């Protein structure tokens, strides 16, 4: 008999359901008796004891279903040690729920913030496995997160669609891609969609360089320019600001997002018409792509194997094509940034893509 708790926390993405399906299929394949506890809306469900008893059947037919059948919510790691409005100690409450249900383990699907809390619960003595979810692919210790490739498909499709209209109108177009701190998604969608300029947080931009790249294309009679811009792209002039200075600066920031600032500056410098397109949360929506279905099924099965072996305290990741158990303490709290000196950046520059640096 196994008693397994599961929750999905943070922003949703494609393949959350596919991953849970992989875990449940794997475990049910080994044990005749399995009790599955699905906590609702992420850590909230664990804190307040809101859960549903599930069976293997609940996980049938969800391989292709986006979102999460458990629901999700953002519960900031920083707030975990802060009592709720009624004075409830959240960490103690989560431990109590776990022990009351006599769980053998808790499988937590989520991104960086979620992982930090997962590690905290491990430190508190719970048997934890973490599954790396995020369209940002920014979790340290795994080559890939599920959701990323599906989001690359959507953001790329957006750039593809913009391409045809940009070519017709001879305009400059900006497609703003998700990713506040890390530019993996923008980089990949930008290359896949044939963007001319890619701006990511790891490579602060200079607006003059961007305008030079646009001018160069105009001189070559290309007729239009497409920029793939990460939500977290930052100009060189603000890159050295401290967190406090930046917070102060943002209080009077006149634009809804950095893309609009870039658009404004490009039209002032070059006199060209600029349009901004923001695919936003569509990037996290819909069905997982085949790559993500395979990845999440493999990660789910690898988690099931760890449960069978009662080997806990890990993120189940993938490195060099092989699933692997990454100690949570080695991964939690670290981000996997784009290395500005990596070959993918050099190759992109080699074919003429500008990073505005
Ligand atoms: O971390 C995933 C992510 O989709 C980021 O790329 C994005 O910046 C953020 O979540 C958006 O969060 P929310 O859904 O809370 O607006």
mmCIF file of C-alpha atoms and ligand atoms in Angstrom:
data_model
loop_
_atom_site.group_PDB
_atom_site.id
_atom_site.type_symbol
_atom_site.label_atom_id
_atom_site.label_comp_id
_atom_site.label_asym_id
_atom_site.label_seq_id
_atom_site.Cartn_x
_atom_site.Cartn_y
_atom_site.Cartn_z
ATOM 1 C CA UNK A 1 0.000 0.000 0.000
ATOM 2 C CA UNK A 2 1.248 3.477 -0.929
ATOM 3 C CA UNK A 3 -0.217 6.799 0.127
ATOM 4 C CA UNK A 4 0.873 9.526 -2.237
ATOM 5 C CA UNK A 5 0.062 13.221 -2.115
ATOM 6 C CA UNK A 6 0.352 15.432 -5.183
ATOM 7 C CA UNK A 7 0.044 19.139 -5.856
ATOM 8 C CA UNK A 8 0.657 21.593 -8.678
ATOM 9 C CA UNK A 9 1.838 25.041 -7.636
ATOM 10 C CA UNK A 10 2.709 28.370 -9.278
ATOM 11 C CA UNK A 11 1.852 29.426 -12.826
ATOM 12 C CA UNK A 12 0.376 26.553 -14.787
ATOM 13 C CA UNK A 13 1.826 25.184 -18.004
ATOM 14 C CA UNK A 14 1.248 22.446 -20.519
ATOM 15 C CA UNK A 15 2.070 18.862 -19.414
ATOM 16 C CA UNK A 16 1.263 19.199 -15.705
ATOM 17 C CA UNK A 17 -1.499 16.640 -16.191
ATOM 18 C CA UNK A 18 0.697 14.506 -18.429
ATOM 19 C CA UNK A 19 3.357 14.390 -15.698
ATOM 20 C CA UNK A 20 0.872 13.395 -12.995
ATOM 21 C CA UNK A 21 -0.481 10.730 -15.328
ATOM 22 C CA UNK A 22 3.038 9.332 -15.771
ATOM 23 C CA UNK A 23 3.589 9.186 -12.001
ATOM 24 C CA UNK A 24 0.227 7.535 -11.286
ATOM 25 C CA UNK A 25 0.482 5.051 -14.139
ATOM 26 C CA UNK A 26 3.955 4.068 -12.966
ATOM 27 C CA UNK A 27 2.962 3.615 -9.331
ATOM 28 C CA UNK A 28 -0.299 1.808 -10.114
ATOM 29 C CA UNK A 29 1.618 -0.502 -12.394
ATOM 30 C CA UNK A 30 3.685 -1.701 -9.426
ATOM 31 C CA UNK A 31 1.268 -1.590 -6.475
ATOM 32 C CA UNK A 32 -2.251 -3.035 -6.298
ATOM 33 C CA UNK A 33 -3.220 -0.640 -3.561
ATOM 34 C CA UNK A 34 -2.481 3.046 -3.945
ATOM 35 C CA UNK A 35 -4.183 5.952 -2.191
ATOM 36 C CA UNK A 36 -3.838 9.195 -4.115
ATOM 37 C CA UNK A 37 -4.427 12.554 -2.447
ATOM 38 C CA UNK A 38 -4.688 15.489 -4.821
ATOM 39 C CA UNK A 39 -4.265 18.813 -2.991
ATOM 40 C CA UNK A 40 -6.273 21.622 -4.517
ATOM 41 C CA UNK A 41 -4.752 24.904 -5.693
ATOM 42 C CA UNK A 42 -1.155 24.110 -4.854
ATOM 43 C CA UNK A 43 0.253 24.616 -1.362
ATOM 44 C CA UNK A 44 -3.060 26.194 -0.309
ATOM 45 C CA UNK A 45 -4.634 22.729 -0.373
ATOM 46 C CA UNK A 46 -1.833 21.303 1.751
ATOM 47 C CA UNK A 47 -1.989 24.182 4.249
ATOM 48 C CA UNK A 48 -5.754 24.112 4.708
ATOM 49 C CA UNK A 49 -6.280 20.376 4.189
ATOM 50 C CA UNK A 50 -8.248 20.734 0.959
ATOM 51 C CA UNK A 51 -7.758 17.588 -1.046
ATOM 52 C CA UNK A 52 -9.556 15.094 -3.244
ATOM 53 C CA UNK A 53 -9.084 11.348 -3.129
ATOM 54 C CA UNK A 54 -8.265 10.269 -6.648
ATOM 55 C CA UNK A 55 -7.960 6.973 -8.448
ATOM 56 C CA UNK A 56 -5.977 5.845 -11.456
ATOM 57 C CA UNK A 57 -9.065 6.525 -13.553
ATOM 58 C CA UNK A 58 -8.833 10.277 -12.822
ATOM 59 C CA UNK A 59 -5.540 10.283 -14.675
ATOM 60 C CA UNK A 60 -6.809 8.545 -17.806
ATOM 61 C CA UNK A 61 -7.331 10.677 -20.874
ATOM 62 C CA UNK A 62 -5.375 13.663 -19.575
ATOM 63 C CA UNK A 63 -2.117 13.212 -21.477
ATOM 64 C CA UNK A 64 -3.103 15.926 -23.933
ATOM 65 C CA UNK A 65 -5.055 18.154 -21.548
ATOM 66 C CA UNK A 66 -3.464 21.504 -20.701
ATOM 67 C CA UNK A 67 -3.758 23.232 -17.304
ATOM 68 C CA UNK A 68 -3.982 21.134 -14.151
ATOM 69 C CA UNK A 69 -6.821 18.969 -12.885
ATOM 70 C CA UNK A 70 -5.786 19.930 -9.330
ATOM 71 C CA UNK A 71 -5.824 23.696 -9.834
ATOM 72 C CA UNK A 72 -2.881 25.896 -8.909
ATOM 73 C CA UNK A 73 -2.036 29.088 -7.044
ATOM 74 C CA UNK A 74 1.013 31.193 -6.345
ATOM 75 C CA UNK A 75 2.152 30.982 -2.713
ATOM 76 C CA UNK A 76 5.285 33.059 -2.337
ATOM 77 C CA UNK A 77 8.160 31.204 -0.669
ATOM 78 C CA UNK A 78 8.991 34.341 1.343
ATOM 79 C CA UNK A 79 5.492 34.237 2.884
ATOM 80 C CA UNK A 80 5.677 30.588 3.925
ATOM 81 C CA UNK A 81 7.219 31.388 7.315
ATOM 82 C CA UNK A 82 4.793 34.277 7.820
ATOM 83 C CA UNK A 83 1.556 33.257 9.611
ATOM 84 C CA UNK A 84 -1.677 33.726 7.636
ATOM 85 C CA UNK A 85 -4.276 36.384 8.553
ATOM 86 C CA UNK A 86 -5.673 34.076 11.262
ATOM 87 C CA UNK A 87 -2.219 33.454 12.719
ATOM 88 C CA UNK A 88 -1.851 29.958 11.258
ATOM 89 C CA UNK A 89 1.712 28.664 10.951
ATOM 90 C CA UNK A 90 1.668 27.518 7.311
ATOM 91 C CA UNK A 91 4.687 25.233 7.493
ATOM 92 C CA UNK A 92 3.357 23.455 10.592
ATOM 93 C CA UNK A 93 -0.070 23.198 8.948
ATOM 94 C CA UNK A 94 1.438 21.545 5.853
ATOM 95 C CA UNK A 95 3.346 19.076 8.020
ATOM 96 C CA UNK A 96 0.236 18.279 10.007
ATOM 97 C CA UNK A 97 -1.805 17.567 6.858
ATOM 98 C CA UNK A 98 0.954 15.301 5.589
ATOM 99 C CA UNK A 99 1.219 13.355 8.856
ATOM 100 C CA UNK A 100 -2.531 13.208 9.474
ATOM 101 C CA UNK A 101 -3.020 11.524 6.100
ATOM 102 C CA UNK A 102 -0.009 9.266 6.837
ATOM 103 C CA UNK A 103 1.446 10.020 3.432
ATOM 104 C CA UNK A 104 4.452 8.045 2.229
ATOM 105 C CA UNK A 105 5.502 10.966 0.093
ATOM 106 C CA UNK A 106 4.439 14.208 -1.501
ATOM 107 C CA UNK A 107 5.073 14.907 -5.189
ATOM 108 C CA UNK A 108 5.229 18.624 -5.947
ATOM 109 C CA UNK A 109 5.012 19.955 -9.481
ATOM 110 C CA UNK A 110 6.203 23.516 -9.932
ATOM 111 C CA UNK A 111 8.840 26.055 -10.841
ATOM 112 C CA UNK A 112 11.557 27.841 -8.884
ATOM 113 C CA UNK A 113 9.473 29.315 -6.062
ATOM 114 C CA UNK A 114 7.585 26.070 -5.620
ATOM 115 C CA UNK A 115 10.859 24.194 -5.507
ATOM 116 C CA UNK A 116 12.162 26.368 -2.667
ATOM 117 C CA UNK A 117 9.148 25.458 -0.547
ATOM 118 C CA UNK A 118 9.543 21.805 -1.564
ATOM 119 C CA UNK A 119 13.099 21.952 -0.260
ATOM 120 C CA UNK A 120 11.917 23.594 2.958
ATOM 121 C CA UNK A 121 9.441 20.735 3.487
ATOM 122 C CA UNK A 122 12.265 18.258 2.862
ATOM 123 C CA UNK A 123 14.327 20.025 5.510
ATOM 124 C CA UNK A 124 11.315 19.691 7.807
ATOM 125 C CA UNK A 125 11.505 15.924 7.386
ATOM 126 C CA UNK A 126 8.846 15.179 4.749
ATOM 127 C CA UNK A 127 9.463 12.753 1.875
ATOM 128 C CA UNK A 128 9.447 15.049 -1.139
ATOM 129 C CA UNK A 129 9.869 14.687 -4.885
ATOM 130 C CA UNK A 130 9.820 17.770 -7.101
ATOM 131 C CA UNK A 131 8.892 17.774 -10.792
ATOM 132 C CA UNK A 132 10.386 20.666 -12.824
ATOM 133 C CA UNK A 133 7.551 22.596 -14.437
ATOM 134 C CA UNK A 134 7.877 25.900 -16.257
ATOM 135 C CA UNK A 135 7.694 27.427 -19.682
ATOM 136 C CA UNK A 136 10.815 29.405 -18.704
ATOM 137 C CA UNK A 137 13.206 26.388 -18.628
ATOM 138 C CA UNK A 138 15.134 28.176 -15.907
ATOM 139 C CA UNK A 139 15.421 25.469 -13.251
ATOM 140 C CA UNK A 140 18.996 24.722 -12.301
ATOM 141 C CA UNK A 141 20.079 21.090 -12.511
ATOM 142 C CA UNK A 142 17.837 19.895 -15.344
ATOM 143 C CA UNK A 143 18.469 20.436 -19.045
ATOM 144 C CA UNK A 144 14.767 20.779 -19.697
ATOM 145 C CA UNK A 145 11.541 21.589 -17.879
ATOM 146 C CA UNK A 146 8.156 20.418 -19.108
ATOM 147 C CA UNK A 147 6.089 23.197 -20.651
ATOM 148 C CA UNK A 148 9.073 24.869 -22.286
ATOM 149 C CA UNK A 149 8.898 23.236 -25.721
ATOM 150 C CA UNK A 150 5.126 23.725 -25.907
ATOM 151 C CA UNK A 151 5.571 27.415 -25.117
ATOM 152 C CA UNK A 152 8.370 27.680 -27.701
ATOM 153 C CA UNK A 153 5.883 26.324 -30.270
ATOM 154 C CA UNK A 154 3.260 28.937 -29.358
ATOM 155 C CA UNK A 155 5.652 31.895 -29.222
ATOM 156 C CA UNK A 156 7.227 30.757 -32.499
ATOM 157 C CA UNK A 157 3.816 30.501 -34.135
ATOM 158 C CA UNK A 158 3.115 34.045 -32.988
ATOM 159 C CA UNK A 159 6.350 35.284 -34.599
ATOM 160 C CA UNK A 160 5.504 33.302 -37.771
ATOM 161 C CA UNK A 161 2.118 35.009 -38.005
ATOM 162 C CA UNK A 162 3.671 38.413 -37.410
ATOM 163 C CA UNK A 163 6.198 37.693 -40.160
ATOM 164 C CA UNK A 164 3.585 37.643 -42.894
ATOM 165 C CA UNK A 165 1.906 40.849 -41.780
ATOM 166 C CA UNK A 166 5.238 42.581 -41.110
ATOM 167 C CA UNK A 167 6.355 41.762 -44.637
ATOM 168 C CA UNK A 168 3.119 43.169 -46.099
ATOM 169 C CA UNK A 169 3.316 46.442 -44.196
ATOM 170 C CA UNK A 170 7.053 47.056 -44.041
ATOM 171 C CA UNK A 171 6.889 47.814 -40.340
ATOM 172 C CA UNK A 172 8.932 47.034 -37.263
ATOM 173 C CA UNK A 173 7.195 44.489 -35.043
ATOM 174 C CA UNK A 174 7.947 43.523 -31.482
ATOM 175 C CA UNK A 175 6.739 40.193 -30.081
ATOM 176 C CA UNK A 176 6.981 40.177 -26.299
ATOM 177 C CA UNK A 177 7.745 36.702 -24.984
ATOM 178 C CA UNK A 178 7.326 35.534 -21.359
ATOM 179 C CA UNK A 179 10.351 35.338 -19.058
ATOM 180 C CA UNK A 180 11.114 37.989 -16.458
ATOM 181 C CA UNK A 181 14.540 36.846 -15.320
ATOM 182 C CA UNK A 182 15.643 34.288 -17.896
ATOM 183 C CA UNK A 183 15.551 34.512 -21.689
ATOM 184 C CA UNK A 184 15.558 30.844 -22.737
ATOM 185 C CA UNK A 185 12.042 31.005 -24.191
ATOM 186 C CA UNK A 186 12.652 34.235 -26.109
ATOM 187 C CA UNK A 187 15.982 32.975 -27.408
ATOM 188 C CA UNK A 188 14.550 29.713 -28.727
ATOM 189 C CA UNK A 189 11.301 31.146 -30.101
ATOM 190 C CA UNK A 190 13.275 34.050 -31.581
ATOM 191 C CA UNK A 191 15.646 31.767 -33.456
ATOM 192 C CA UNK A 192 12.851 29.365 -34.474
ATOM 193 C CA UNK A 193 10.699 32.247 -35.734
ATOM 194 C CA UNK A 194 13.532 33.942 -37.603
ATOM 195 C CA UNK A 195 13.518 37.111 -35.484
ATOM 196 C CA UNK A 196 16.095 39.703 -36.541
ATOM 197 C CA UNK A 197 16.718 41.087 -33.063
ATOM 198 C CA UNK A 198 16.446 39.117 -29.813
ATOM 199 C CA UNK A 199 16.513 40.871 -26.452
ATOM 200 C CA UNK A 200 16.902 38.842 -23.260
ATOM 201 C CA UNK A 201 17.528 39.805 -19.614
ATOM 202 C CA UNK A 202 20.988 38.202 -19.623
ATOM 203 C CA UNK A 203 22.232 40.558 -22.374
ATOM 204 C CA UNK A 204 21.329 44.189 -21.546
ATOM 205 C CA UNK A 205 20.580 46.158 -24.709
ATOM 206 C CA UNK A 206 21.627 49.490 -26.099
ATOM 207 C CA UNK A 207 18.840 51.191 -28.057
ATOM 208 C CA UNK A 208 21.363 52.673 -30.512
ATOM 209 C CA UNK A 209 22.543 49.167 -31.437
ATOM 210 C CA UNK A 210 18.956 48.094 -32.018
ATOM 211 C CA UNK A 211 18.357 51.084 -34.309
ATOM 212 C CA UNK A 212 21.613 50.353 -36.157
ATOM 213 C CA UNK A 213 20.405 46.797 -36.804
ATOM 214 C CA UNK A 214 17.077 48.116 -38.115
ATOM 215 C CA UNK A 215 18.835 50.687 -40.338
ATOM 216 C CA UNK A 216 21.087 47.958 -41.716
ATOM 217 C CA UNK A 217 18.062 45.874 -42.685
ATOM 218 C CA UNK A 218 16.389 48.897 -44.247
ATOM 219 C CA UNK A 219 19.512 49.595 -46.321
ATOM 220 C CA UNK A 220 19.459 45.960 -47.435
ATOM 221 C CA UNK A 221 15.867 46.597 -48.574
ATOM 222 C CA UNK A 222 14.537 43.915 -46.211
ATOM 223 C CA UNK A 223 11.466 46.045 -45.671
ATOM 224 C CA UNK A 224 10.605 44.955 -42.136
ATOM 225 C CA UNK A 225 12.222 43.934 -38.844
ATOM 226 C CA UNK A 226 11.000 41.591 -36.134
ATOM 227 C CA UNK A 227 12.175 41.791 -32.550
ATOM 228 C CA UNK A 228 11.603 38.988 -30.036
ATOM 229 C CA UNK A 229 11.758 40.718 -26.666
ATOM 230 C CA UNK A 230 11.687 38.966 -23.283
ATOM 231 C CA UNK A 231 9.416 40.489 -20.632
ATOM 232 C CA UNK A 232 12.536 41.029 -18.545
ATOM 233 C CA UNK A 233 14.739 42.615 -21.235
ATOM 234 C CA UNK A 234 16.661 45.498 -19.727
ATOM 235 C CA UNK A 235 18.555 48.461 -21.214
ATOM 236 C CA UNK A 236 22.230 48.817 -20.372
ATOM 237 C CA UNK A 237 21.499 52.112 -18.627
ATOM 238 C CA UNK A 238 19.379 50.270 -16.001
ATOM 239 C CA UNK A 239 21.333 47.041 -15.785
ATOM 240 C CA UNK A 240 23.612 48.256 -12.997
ATOM 241 C CA UNK A 241 20.843 49.680 -10.821
ATOM 242 C CA UNK A 242 20.377 48.055 -7.431
ATOM 243 C CA UNK A 243 17.057 46.308 -6.730
ATOM 244 C CA UNK A 244 16.043 49.288 -4.590
ATOM 245 C CA UNK A 245 16.930 51.853 -7.261
ATOM 246 C CA UNK A 246 15.056 49.852 -9.891
ATOM 247 C CA UNK A 247 11.979 49.603 -7.675
ATOM 248 C CA UNK A 248 12.062 53.367 -7.194
ATOM 249 C CA UNK A 249 12.494 53.942 -10.925
ATOM 250 C CA UNK A 250 9.570 51.649 -11.774
ATOM 251 C CA UNK A 251 7.201 53.735 -9.627
ATOM 252 C CA UNK A 252 7.092 56.382 -12.341
ATOM 253 C CA UNK A 253 7.745 54.120 -15.339
ATOM 254 C CA UNK A 254 5.320 55.307 -18.006
ATOM 255 C CA UNK A 255 5.017 52.097 -20.065
ATOM 256 C CA UNK A 256 2.929 48.956 -19.466
ATOM 257 C CA UNK A 257 5.972 46.810 -20.338
ATOM 258 C CA UNK A 258 9.506 47.166 -21.674
ATOM 259 C CA UNK A 259 8.408 46.334 -25.239
ATOM 260 C CA UNK A 260 6.418 49.572 -25.385
ATOM 261 C CA UNK A 261 9.427 51.570 -24.223
ATOM 262 C CA UNK A 262 11.556 49.954 -26.929
ATOM 263 C CA UNK A 263 8.828 50.596 -29.531
ATOM 264 C CA UNK A 264 8.638 54.242 -28.508
ATOM 265 C CA UNK A 265 12.406 54.704 -28.687
ATOM 266 C CA UNK A 266 12.700 52.952 -32.068
ATOM 267 C CA UNK A 267 10.042 55.147 -33.650
ATOM 268 C CA UNK A 268 11.623 58.290 -32.205
ATOM 269 C CA UNK A 269 15.099 57.300 -33.446
ATOM 270 C CA UNK A 270 14.169 55.885 -36.856
ATOM 271 C CA UNK A 271 10.802 57.435 -37.679
ATOM 272 C CA UNK A 272 9.430 53.950 -38.420
ATOM 273 C CA UNK A 273 6.026 52.660 -37.369
ATOM 274 C CA UNK A 274 6.354 50.031 -34.628
ATOM 275 C CA UNK A 275 3.700 47.575 -33.401
ATOM 276 C CA UNK A 276 3.814 45.442 -30.260
ATOM 277 C CA UNK A 277 2.213 42.002 -29.954
ATOM 278 C CA UNK A 278 1.992 40.247 -26.592
ATOM 279 C CA UNK A 279 0.967 36.566 -26.751
ATOM 280 C CA UNK A 280 1.006 36.566 -22.913
ATOM 281 C CA UNK A 281 -0.616 33.629 -21.181
ATOM 282 C CA UNK A 282 -1.460 31.868 -24.451
ATOM 283 C CA UNK A 283 2.161 30.692 -24.138
ATOM 284 C CA UNK A 284 1.193 28.577 -21.134
ATOM 285 C CA UNK A 285 -2.061 27.306 -22.584
ATOM 286 C CA UNK A 286 -3.411 24.484 -24.680
ATOM 287 C CA UNK A 287 -2.225 20.978 -25.243
ATOM 288 C CA UNK A 288 1.388 19.909 -24.577
ATOM 289 C CA UNK A 289 3.452 19.347 -27.713
ATOM 290 C CA UNK A 290 4.675 15.792 -28.433
ATOM 291 C CA UNK A 291 8.139 16.572 -26.994
ATOM 292 C CA UNK A 292 6.568 17.623 -23.682
ATOM 293 C CA UNK A 293 4.297 14.573 -23.649
ATOM 294 C CA UNK A 294 7.324 12.319 -23.930
ATOM 295 C CA UNK A 295 9.388 14.315 -21.417
ATOM 296 C CA UNK A 296 6.629 14.481 -18.816
ATOM 297 C CA UNK A 297 5.798 10.795 -19.208
ATOM 298 C CA UNK A 298 9.462 9.911 -18.716
ATOM 299 C CA UNK A 299 9.852 12.216 -15.713
ATOM 300 C CA UNK A 300 6.623 10.829 -14.242
ATOM 301 C CA UNK A 301 7.808 7.254 -14.666
ATOM 302 C CA UNK A 302 11.194 8.142 -13.139
ATOM 303 C CA UNK A 303 9.400 9.679 -10.143
ATOM 304 C CA UNK A 304 7.339 6.494 -9.783
ATOM 305 C CA UNK A 305 10.587 4.514 -9.727
ATOM 306 C CA UNK A 306 11.947 6.751 -6.944
ATOM 307 C CA UNK A 307 8.700 6.170 -5.000
ATOM 308 C CA UNK A 308 9.086 2.410 -5.429
ATOM 309 C CA UNK A 309 12.653 2.683 -4.115
ATOM 310 C CA UNK A 310 11.516 5.089 -1.346
ATOM 311 C CA UNK A 311 14.304 7.424 -2.422
ATOM 312 C CA UNK A 312 13.194 10.971 -1.663
ATOM 313 C CA UNK A 313 14.509 14.520 -1.484
ATOM 314 C CA UNK A 314 15.059 15.036 -5.198
ATOM 315 C CA UNK A 315 13.974 16.937 -8.237
ATOM 316 C CA UNK A 316 13.414 14.471 -11.085
ATOM 317 C CA UNK A 317 15.259 16.111 -13.957
ATOM 318 C CA UNK A 318 16.779 15.201 -17.296
ATOM 319 C CA UNK A 319 20.468 15.583 -18.089
ATOM 320 C CA UNK A 320 22.054 14.573 -21.397
ATOM 321 C CA UNK A 321 18.891 12.713 -22.356
ATOM 322 C CA UNK A 322 18.757 10.598 -19.193
ATOM 323 C CA UNK A 323 16.297 11.128 -16.331
ATOM 324 C CA UNK A 324 18.122 11.825 -13.124
ATOM 325 C CA UNK A 325 17.562 12.483 -9.402
ATOM 326 C CA UNK A 326 18.940 15.893 -8.523
ATOM 327 C CA UNK A 327 19.265 16.542 -4.755
ATOM 328 C CA UNK A 328 16.810 19.339 -3.945
ATOM 329 C CA UNK A 329 19.359 21.246 -1.896
ATOM 330 C CA UNK A 330 21.604 21.479 -4.985
ATOM 331 C CA UNK A 331 18.892 22.938 -7.201
ATOM 332 C CA UNK A 332 16.614 25.000 -4.961
ATOM 333 C CA UNK A 333 17.129 28.750 -5.071
ATOM 334 C CA UNK A 334 19.271 28.769 -8.218
ATOM 335 C CA UNK A 335 18.293 29.866 -11.692
ATOM 336 C CA UNK A 336 19.573 28.497 -15.007
ATOM 337 C CA UNK A 337 20.403 31.599 -17.033
ATOM 338 C CA UNK A 338 21.292 31.907 -20.705
ATOM 339 C CA UNK A 339 25.070 32.151 -20.861
ATOM 340 C CA UNK A 340 25.905 35.153 -23.106
ATOM 341 C CA UNK A 341 29.100 33.310 -24.135
ATOM 342 C CA UNK A 342 27.355 30.042 -25.025
ATOM 343 C CA UNK A 343 27.581 28.669 -28.551
ATOM 344 C CA UNK A 344 23.858 29.191 -29.232
ATOM 345 C CA UNK A 345 24.341 32.953 -28.783
ATOM 346 C CA UNK A 346 27.473 32.904 -30.953
ATOM 347 C CA UNK A 347 25.643 30.923 -33.657
ATOM 348 C CA UNK A 348 22.690 33.315 -33.597
ATOM 349 C CA UNK A 349 25.084 36.268 -33.913
ATOM 350 C CA UNK A 350 26.933 34.447 -36.694
ATOM 351 C CA UNK A 351 23.800 34.493 -38.862
ATOM 352 C CA UNK A 352 23.277 38.180 -38.169
ATOM 353 C CA UNK A 353 20.805 38.183 -35.274
ATOM 354 C CA UNK A 354 21.370 41.246 -33.105
ATOM 355 C CA UNK A 355 21.111 41.064 -29.319
ATOM 356 C CA UNK A 356 21.304 44.832 -29.049
ATOM 357 C CA UNK A 357 24.694 44.632 -27.299
HETATM 358 O O1 LIG B 1 7.087 31.462 -14.537
HETATM 359 C C1 LIG B 1 6.225 31.265 -15.595
HETATM 360 C C2 LIG B 1 5.659 32.557 -16.095
HETATM 361 O O2 LIG B 1 4.794 32.221 -17.142
HETATM 362 C C3 LIG B 1 6.674 33.615 -16.538
HETATM 363 O O3 LIG B 1 7.264 33.379 -17.770
HETATM 364 C C4 LIG B 1 5.829 34.843 -16.490
HETATM 365 O O4 LIG B 1 6.613 35.988 -16.374
HETATM 366 C C5 LIG B 1 4.984 34.625 -15.278
HETATM 367 O O5 LIG B 1 4.892 33.220 -15.120
HETATM 368 C C6 LIG B 1 3.614 35.221 -15.353
HETATM 369 O O6 LIG B 1 2.975 35.011 -14.141
HETATM 370 P P1 LIG B 1 1.433 35.236 -13.835
HETATM 371 O O7 LIG B 1 0.687 34.079 -14.420
HETATM 372 O O8 LIG B 1 1.341 35.251 -12.362
HETATM 373 O O9 LIG B 1 1.031 36.513 -14.509
#
